[in-house]
Short mmCIF file of C-alpha atoms in Angstrom, two decimals:
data_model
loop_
_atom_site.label_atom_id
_atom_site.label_comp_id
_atom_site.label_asym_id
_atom_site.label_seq_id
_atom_site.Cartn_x
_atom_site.Cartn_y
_atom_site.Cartn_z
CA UNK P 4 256.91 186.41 132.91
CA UNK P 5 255.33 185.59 136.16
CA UNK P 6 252.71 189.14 135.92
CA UNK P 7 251.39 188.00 139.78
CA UNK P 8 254.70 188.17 141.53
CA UNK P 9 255.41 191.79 139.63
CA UNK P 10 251.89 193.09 140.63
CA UNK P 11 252.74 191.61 144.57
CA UNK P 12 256.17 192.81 144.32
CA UNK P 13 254.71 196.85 143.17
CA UNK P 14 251.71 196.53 145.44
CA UNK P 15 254.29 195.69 148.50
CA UNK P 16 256.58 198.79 147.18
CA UNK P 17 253.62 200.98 146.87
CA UNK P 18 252.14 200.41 150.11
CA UNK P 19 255.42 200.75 152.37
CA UNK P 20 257.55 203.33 150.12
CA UNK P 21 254.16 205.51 150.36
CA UNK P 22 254.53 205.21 154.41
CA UNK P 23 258.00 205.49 154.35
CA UNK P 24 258.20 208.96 151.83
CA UNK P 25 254.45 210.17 154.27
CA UNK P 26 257.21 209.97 157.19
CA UNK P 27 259.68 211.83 155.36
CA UNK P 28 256.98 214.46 155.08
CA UNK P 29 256.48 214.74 158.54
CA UNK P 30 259.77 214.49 159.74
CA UNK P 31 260.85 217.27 157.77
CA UNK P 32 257.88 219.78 159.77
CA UNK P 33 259.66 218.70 163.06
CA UNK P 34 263.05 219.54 161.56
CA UNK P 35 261.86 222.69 160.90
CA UNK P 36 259.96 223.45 163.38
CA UNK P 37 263.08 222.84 165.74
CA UNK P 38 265.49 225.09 163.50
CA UNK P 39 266.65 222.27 161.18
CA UNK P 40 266.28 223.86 157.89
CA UNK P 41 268.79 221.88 156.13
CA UNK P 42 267.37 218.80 157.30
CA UNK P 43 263.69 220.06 156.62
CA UNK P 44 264.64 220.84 153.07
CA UNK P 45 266.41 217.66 151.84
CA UNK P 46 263.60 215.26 153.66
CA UNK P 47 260.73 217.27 151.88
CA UNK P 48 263.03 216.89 149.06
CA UNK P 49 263.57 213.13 149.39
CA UNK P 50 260.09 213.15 150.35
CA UNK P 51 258.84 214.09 146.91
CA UNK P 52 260.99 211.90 145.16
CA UNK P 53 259.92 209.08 146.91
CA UNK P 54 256.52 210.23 145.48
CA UNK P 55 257.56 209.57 141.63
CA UNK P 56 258.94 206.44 142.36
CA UNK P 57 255.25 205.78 144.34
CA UNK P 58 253.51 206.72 141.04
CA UNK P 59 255.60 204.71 138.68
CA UNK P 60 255.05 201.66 140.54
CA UNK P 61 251.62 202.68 141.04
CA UNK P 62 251.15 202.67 136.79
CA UNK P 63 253.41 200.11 136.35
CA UNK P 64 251.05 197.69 138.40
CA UNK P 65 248.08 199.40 136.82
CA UNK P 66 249.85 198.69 133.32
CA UNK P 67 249.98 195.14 134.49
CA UNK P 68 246.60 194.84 134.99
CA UNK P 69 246.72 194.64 138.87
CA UNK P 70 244.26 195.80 141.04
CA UNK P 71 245.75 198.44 143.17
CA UNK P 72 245.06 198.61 147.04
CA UNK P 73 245.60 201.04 149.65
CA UNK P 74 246.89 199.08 152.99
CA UNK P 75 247.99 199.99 155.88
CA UNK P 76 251.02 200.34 157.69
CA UNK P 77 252.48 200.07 161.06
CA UNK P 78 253.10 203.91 163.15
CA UNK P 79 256.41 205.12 162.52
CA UNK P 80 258.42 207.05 164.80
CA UNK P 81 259.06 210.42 164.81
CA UNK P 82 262.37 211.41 165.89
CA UNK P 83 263.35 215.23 167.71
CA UNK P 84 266.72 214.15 167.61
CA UNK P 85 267.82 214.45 163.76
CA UNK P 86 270.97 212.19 164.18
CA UNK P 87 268.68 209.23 166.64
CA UNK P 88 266.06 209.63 163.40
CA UNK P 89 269.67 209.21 160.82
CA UNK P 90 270.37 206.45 162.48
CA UNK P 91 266.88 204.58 162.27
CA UNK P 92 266.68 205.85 158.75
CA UNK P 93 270.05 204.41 157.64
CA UNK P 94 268.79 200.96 159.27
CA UNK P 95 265.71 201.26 156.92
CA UNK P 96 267.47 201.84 153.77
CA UNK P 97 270.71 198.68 154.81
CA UNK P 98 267.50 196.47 155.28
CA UNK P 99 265.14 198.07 152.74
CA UNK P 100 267.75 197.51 149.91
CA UNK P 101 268.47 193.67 150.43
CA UNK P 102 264.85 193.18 150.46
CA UNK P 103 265.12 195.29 146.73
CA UNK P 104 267.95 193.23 145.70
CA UNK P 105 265.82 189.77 146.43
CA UNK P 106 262.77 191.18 144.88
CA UNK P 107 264.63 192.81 141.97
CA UNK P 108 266.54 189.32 141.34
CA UNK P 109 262.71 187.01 142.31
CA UNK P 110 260.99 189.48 138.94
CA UNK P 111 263.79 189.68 136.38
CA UNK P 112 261.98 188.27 133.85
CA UNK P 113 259.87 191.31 133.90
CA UNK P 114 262.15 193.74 132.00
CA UNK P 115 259.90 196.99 132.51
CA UNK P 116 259.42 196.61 136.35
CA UNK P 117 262.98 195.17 136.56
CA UNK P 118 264.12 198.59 135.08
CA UNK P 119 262.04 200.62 137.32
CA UNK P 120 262.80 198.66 140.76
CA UNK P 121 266.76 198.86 139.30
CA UNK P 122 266.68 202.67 139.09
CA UNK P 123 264.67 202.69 142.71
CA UNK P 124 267.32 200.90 144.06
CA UNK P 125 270.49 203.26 142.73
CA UNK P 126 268.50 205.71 144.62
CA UNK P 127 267.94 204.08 147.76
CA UNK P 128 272.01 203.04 147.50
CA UNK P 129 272.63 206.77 147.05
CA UNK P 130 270.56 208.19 150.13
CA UNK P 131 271.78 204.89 152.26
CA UNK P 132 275.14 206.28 151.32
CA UNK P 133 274.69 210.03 152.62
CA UNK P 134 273.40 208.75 155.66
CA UNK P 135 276.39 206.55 156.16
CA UNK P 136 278.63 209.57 155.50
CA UNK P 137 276.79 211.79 157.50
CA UNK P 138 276.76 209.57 160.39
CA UNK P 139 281.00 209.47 159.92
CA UNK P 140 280.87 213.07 159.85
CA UNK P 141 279.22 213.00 163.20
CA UNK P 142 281.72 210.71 164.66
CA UNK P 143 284.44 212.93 163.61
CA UNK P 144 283.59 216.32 164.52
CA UNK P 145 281.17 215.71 167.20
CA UNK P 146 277.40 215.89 167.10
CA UNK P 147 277.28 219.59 168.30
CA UNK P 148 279.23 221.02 164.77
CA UNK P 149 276.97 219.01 162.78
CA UNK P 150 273.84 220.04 164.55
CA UNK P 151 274.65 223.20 164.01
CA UNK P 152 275.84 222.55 159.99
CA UNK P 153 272.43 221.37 159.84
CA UNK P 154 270.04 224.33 160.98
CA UNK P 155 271.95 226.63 158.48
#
């Protein structure tokens, strides 16, 4: 077992699932603030969950005897326009998930992070999924009725 390219592999996860679940914070005040209360609750939601997968990493790397680092990030955009901000966030999880699926494959030999990227990545497959349905909703009953669908 290779324990630098797991520590590299959690430290990278750490640092840019952190931003990403931070912007899934935020975005979910602007959805509410504009009336989106659907959308508010299931990004605070997926916020949080993003969160425990942050901390397992985080321990996992500790457990490995890594040094852990807090790095920074590029600004992410905040979207007004819940299905724009869909669409950027489906694009994150189709490219997020074959960069999983190569590190996932590049640390196999590492059983317990192995496990713990695996179940990471059902999720991310899962939320990639309800974006992609939600964004075929939208093409078949207009963006208007599922606006609306999502401030109730």
């Amino acid at each position: 077992m290779d324990k630098q390219k797991s520590i590299e592999a959690l430290q990278f996860f750490i640092t840019n699932l952190n931003a990403q679940s931070f912007q899934h914070k935020l975005q979910a005040k602007v959805f509410g603030s504009l009336g989106f209360h659907k959308l508010e609750t299931k990004y605070q939601e997926h916020a949080e969950e993003e969160q425990g997968f942050v901390d397992q990493f985080i321990d996992r790397l500790l457990d490995l005897g890594g040094d852990l680092k807090q790095e920074a990030v590029e600004a992410q955009t905040l979207y007004k326009d819940p299905i724009e901000f869909l669409k950027a966030d489906y694009k994150v999880s189709v490219d997020g998930i074959e960069m999983l699926r190569k590190c996932i494959d590049s640390i196999k030999d590492d059983l317990t992070t192995f496990d713990i990227l695996k179940d990471y990545l059902k999720d991310e497959e899962e939320d990639m999924y309800w974006s992609e349905e939600q964004l075929g909703l939208i093409e078949c009953i207009g963006s208007k009725p599922w606006l609306m669908k999502a401030a109730l």
